[in-house]
Coordinates of C-alpha atoms in Angstrom, one line a residue:
V285 CA -228.0 12.7 -14.2
A286 CA -227.0 9.4 -15.8
T287 CA -230.5 8.9 -17.1
M288 CA -230.3 12.1 -19.2
A289 CA -227.1 11.1 -20.9
N290 CA -228.3 8.0 -22.7
E291 CA -227.8 8.5 -26.3
V292 CA -226.3 11.5 -28.1
I293 CA -225.8 11.5 -31.9
L294 CA -224.4 14.5 -33.8
L295 CA -225.1 14.7 -37.6
D296 CA -222.4 17.1 -38.8
F297 CA -220.0 17.9 -41.6
W298 CA -216.3 18.2 -40.5
P299 CA -215.5 21.6 -42.0
S300 CA -218.7 23.2 -40.6
M301 CA -217.9 26.1 -38.2
F302 CA -221.5 25.7 -36.9
G303 CA -221.1 22.0 -36.2
M304 CA -217.8 22.8 -34.4
R305 CA -219.8 24.8 -31.8
T306 CA -221.9 21.8 -30.9
R307 CA -218.8 19.5 -30.8
I308 CA -217.1 21.9 -28.5
A309 CA -220.1 22.3 -26.2
L310 CA -220.5 18.5 -25.8
R311 CA -216.8 18.1 -25.1
E312 CA -216.8 21.0 -22.6
K313 CA -219.4 19.1 -20.7
G314 CA -217.7 15.7 -21.1
I315 CA -220.6 14.2 -23.0
E316 CA -220.0 11.0 -24.9
F317 CA -221.5 11.3 -28.4
E318 CA -221.6 9.5 -31.7
Y319 CA -220.4 11.6 -34.5
R320 CA -221.8 11.0 -38.0
D321 CA -220.3 13.0 -40.8
E322 CA -222.8 13.8 -43.5
D323 CA -222.3 14.1 -47.2
L324 CA -224.0 17.4 -47.9
W325 CA -224.4 16.5 -51.6
N326 CA -226.1 13.2 -50.7
K327 CA -227.9 13.8 -47.4
S328 CA -228.8 10.8 -45.2
P329 CA -232.5 9.9 -44.7
L330 CA -231.9 10.5 -40.9
L331 CA -230.8 14.1 -41.6
L332 CA -233.8 14.8 -43.8
E333 CA -236.1 13.2 -41.2
T334 CA -234.7 15.0 -38.2
N335 CA -234.3 18.5 -39.8
P336 CA -237.1 18.5 -42.4
V337 CA -237.4 22.3 -42.3
H338 CA -233.8 23.4 -43.2
K339 CA -232.3 20.0 -44.1
K340 CA -229.0 21.3 -42.7
I341 CA -226.4 20.1 -40.3
P342 CA -225.7 20.1 -37.5
V343 CA -228.5 18.1 -35.9
L344 CA -228.2 17.0 -32.3
I345 CA -230.2 13.9 -31.5
H346 CA -230.6 13.4 -27.8
N347 CA -232.5 10.2 -26.8
G348 CA -234.2 10.1 -30.2
K349 CA -235.3 13.8 -30.1
P350 CA -233.7 16.1 -32.6
V351 CA -232.5 19.7 -31.8
C352 CA -231.6 21.9 -34.8
E353 CA -229.5 25.0 -35.2
S354 CA -226.0 25.2 -33.6
T355 CA -226.8 28.1 -31.2
I356 CA -229.9 26.4 -30.0
Q357 CA -228.0 23.2 -29.5
V358 CA -225.3 24.9 -27.5
Q359 CA -228.0 26.4 -25.2
Y360 CA -229.8 23.1 -24.9
I361 CA -226.5 21.3 -24.0
D362 CA -225.9 23.9 -21.3
E363 CA -229.4 23.5 -19.9
V364 CA -229.5 19.7 -19.9
W365 CA -226.0 19.2 -18.5
S366 CA -226.1 22.2 -16.2
D367 CA -224.0 20.6 -13.5
K368 CA -220.6 21.5 -15.0
N369 CA -218.7 24.0 -17.1
R370 CA -221.5 26.6 -17.5
I371 CA -221.4 27.9 -21.1
L372 CA -223.8 30.8 -20.8
P373 CA -223.3 33.4 -18.0
S374 CA -225.7 33.1 -15.0
D375 CA -226.3 36.8 -14.9
P376 CA -229.3 37.7 -17.2
Y377 CA -227.7 40.8 -18.6
Q378 CA -224.5 39.1 -19.4
R379 CA -226.4 36.2 -20.9
A380 CA -228.3 38.7 -23.1
Q381 CA -225.0 40.3 -24.2
A382 CA -223.5 36.9 -25.0
R383 CA -226.5 36.0 -27.1
F384 CA -226.3 39.4 -28.9
W385 CA -222.7 38.8 -30.0
V386 CA -223.4 35.2 -31.2
D387 CA -226.4 36.5 -33.1
F388 CA -224.1 39.2 -34.6
I389 CA -221.6 36.5 -35.7
D390 CA -224.4 34.5 -37.3
K391 CA -225.9 37.4 -39.2
K392 CA -222.7 38.8 -40.5
M393 CA -219.7 36.5 -40.4
Y394 CA -220.7 33.6 -42.6
D395 CA -221.6 35.8 -45.6
A396 CA -218.5 38.0 -45.2
Q397 CA -216.1 35.1 -45.0
R398 CA -217.8 33.4 -47.9
K399 CA -216.9 36.4 -50.1
V400 CA -213.3 36.3 -49.0
W401 CA -212.7 32.8 -50.4
G402 CA -215.6 32.2 -52.7
T403 CA -215.7 35.3 -55.0
K404 CA -213.4 37.3 -57.3
G405 CA -212.7 40.9 -58.2
E406 CA -214.7 43.7 -56.7
E407 CA -217.0 41.5 -54.8
Q408 CA -214.1 39.8 -53.1
E409 CA -212.4 43.2 -52.2
T410 CA -215.7 44.4 -50.6
G411 CA -216.0 41.1 -48.8
K412 CA -212.4 41.4 -47.4
K413 CA -213.1 44.9 -46.1
E414 CA -216.4 43.7 -44.5
F415 CA -214.7 40.7 -43.0
I416 CA -211.8 42.6 -41.4
E417 CA -214.2 45.2 -40.1
L418 CA -216.2 42.5 -38.4
L419 CA -213.1 40.9 -36.9
K420 CA -212.1 44.3 -35.5
T421 CA -215.6 44.9 -34.0
L422 CA -215.3 41.5 -32.3
E423 CA -211.7 42.3 -31.2
S424 CA -212.8 45.5 -29.6
E425 CA -215.6 43.6 -27.8
L426 CA -212.9 41.2 -26.5
G427 CA -210.9 44.1 -25.2
E428 CA -208.1 43.0 -22.8
N429 CA -210.0 39.9 -21.7
T430 CA -208.7 36.3 -22.0
Y431 CA -212.1 35.2 -23.3
F432 CA -215.3 37.0 -24.4
G433 CA -216.8 36.1 -21.1
G434 CA -213.8 37.6 -19.2
D435 CA -211.8 34.8 -17.5
D436 CA -214.3 32.1 -18.5
F437 CA -214.5 30.3 -21.8
G438 CA -218.1 30.5 -22.9
Y439 CA -220.9 31.0 -25.4
V440 CA -219.3 33.8 -27.5
D441 CA -216.0 31.9 -27.7
I442 CA -217.8 28.8 -28.8
G443 CA -219.8 30.9 -31.3
L444 CA -216.7 32.3 -33.0
I445 CA -213.7 29.9 -32.6
G446 CA -214.8 27.5 -35.4
F447 CA -214.1 30.2 -38.0
Y448 CA -210.5 30.1 -36.8
S449 CA -209.9 26.8 -38.6
W450 CA -210.7 28.6 -41.8
F451 CA -208.4 31.6 -41.2
H452 CA -205.5 30.1 -43.3
A453 CA -207.9 29.6 -46.2
Y454 CA -209.1 33.2 -45.9
E455 CA -205.5 34.4 -45.9
K456 CA -204.5 32.2 -48.9
Y457 CA -207.5 33.1 -51.1
G458 CA -208.2 36.6 -49.8
N459 CA -204.5 37.5 -49.8
L460 CA -204.9 38.7 -46.2
N461 CA -202.8 38.8 -43.0
I462 CA -205.3 38.5 -40.2
E463 CA -202.8 38.6 -37.4
S464 CA -201.4 42.0 -38.5
E465 CA -204.9 43.4 -38.6
C466 CA -206.3 41.7 -35.4
P467 CA -203.4 40.5 -33.2
K468 CA -205.5 40.3 -30.0
L469 CA -208.1 38.1 -31.8
I470 CA -205.4 35.7 -32.9
A471 CA -204.0 35.6 -29.4
W472 CA -207.5 34.8 -28.1
A473 CA -207.9 32.0 -30.7
K474 CA -204.5 30.5 -29.7
T475 CA -205.6 30.5 -26.1
C476 CA -208.9 28.8 -27.1
M477 CA -206.9 26.1 -29.0
Q478 CA -205.2 25.1 -25.8
R479 CA -208.5 23.8 -24.5
E480 CA -208.9 20.1 -25.3
S481 CA -212.6 20.6 -26.2
V482 CA -211.6 23.1 -29.0
A483 CA -208.4 21.3 -30.2
K484 CA -210.4 18.1 -30.7
S485 CA -213.3 19.8 -32.4
L486 CA -211.5 22.0 -35.0
P487 CA -210.2 20.4 -38.2
D488 CA -206.6 20.9 -39.3
S489 CA -206.4 24.2 -41.3
E490 CA -204.5 22.5 -44.1
K491 CA -207.4 20.1 -44.6
V492 CA -209.8 23.1 -44.7
I493 CA -207.6 24.7 -47.4
E494 CA -207.9 21.5 -49.5
F495 CA -211.7 21.5 -49.0
V496 CA -211.9 25.2 -50.0
T497 CA -209.7 24.5 -53.1
E498 CA -212.1 21.8 -54.2
I499 CA -215.2 24.0 -53.7
R500 CA -213.5 26.8 -55.7
K501 CA -212.9 24.4 -58.6
K502 CA -216.5 23.4 -58.5
F503 CA -217.6 27.0 -58.7
M504 CA -215.0 27.7 -61.5
L505 CA -213.0 30.1 -59.4
E506 CA -209.8 28.3 -60.0

């Protein structure tokens, strides 16, 4: 296995909930990696070269070969370092379900949360409703389980937990109380945060609030 684990570089941006997925997956597997924080307003030549199609972070570079898109990276990490801490379930049906829910998060969550902190007035109100509905859908999928995969931390948990570092920002700018709406989801997030892989990969929520405040000023929302 040692030969596979030569060089791993992650081009990322610290507040990215997508980059957080890849960080968590690497840490779940105990993979040493070099973290490079990108300036998204002034992208590095390496980023443009390794992701010429989307020009987006995160990019995982394993032995010189780039893998783009966080969900694909997490699956790749699970396949390459398959000897410990399985991320996707081994059962094909459960694996399909896990992929469905992460796909749901990707299609719905980013836009909804963006409206919560990045818009005003009616658009923001609609965004807040959408966002809470999404969280409630996810909460009912979680049910009484510890993690989305039952007792095992896995693919859906990794797909969603990054957003948690932004929850305080959503609450501040959306005037929301997420815990009162979705107590079980918050309990799940706190359980995830007890894992070293998660705690090390998520930024401090106060730092995220500062970042969001800057962005809001840029877009004249302040």
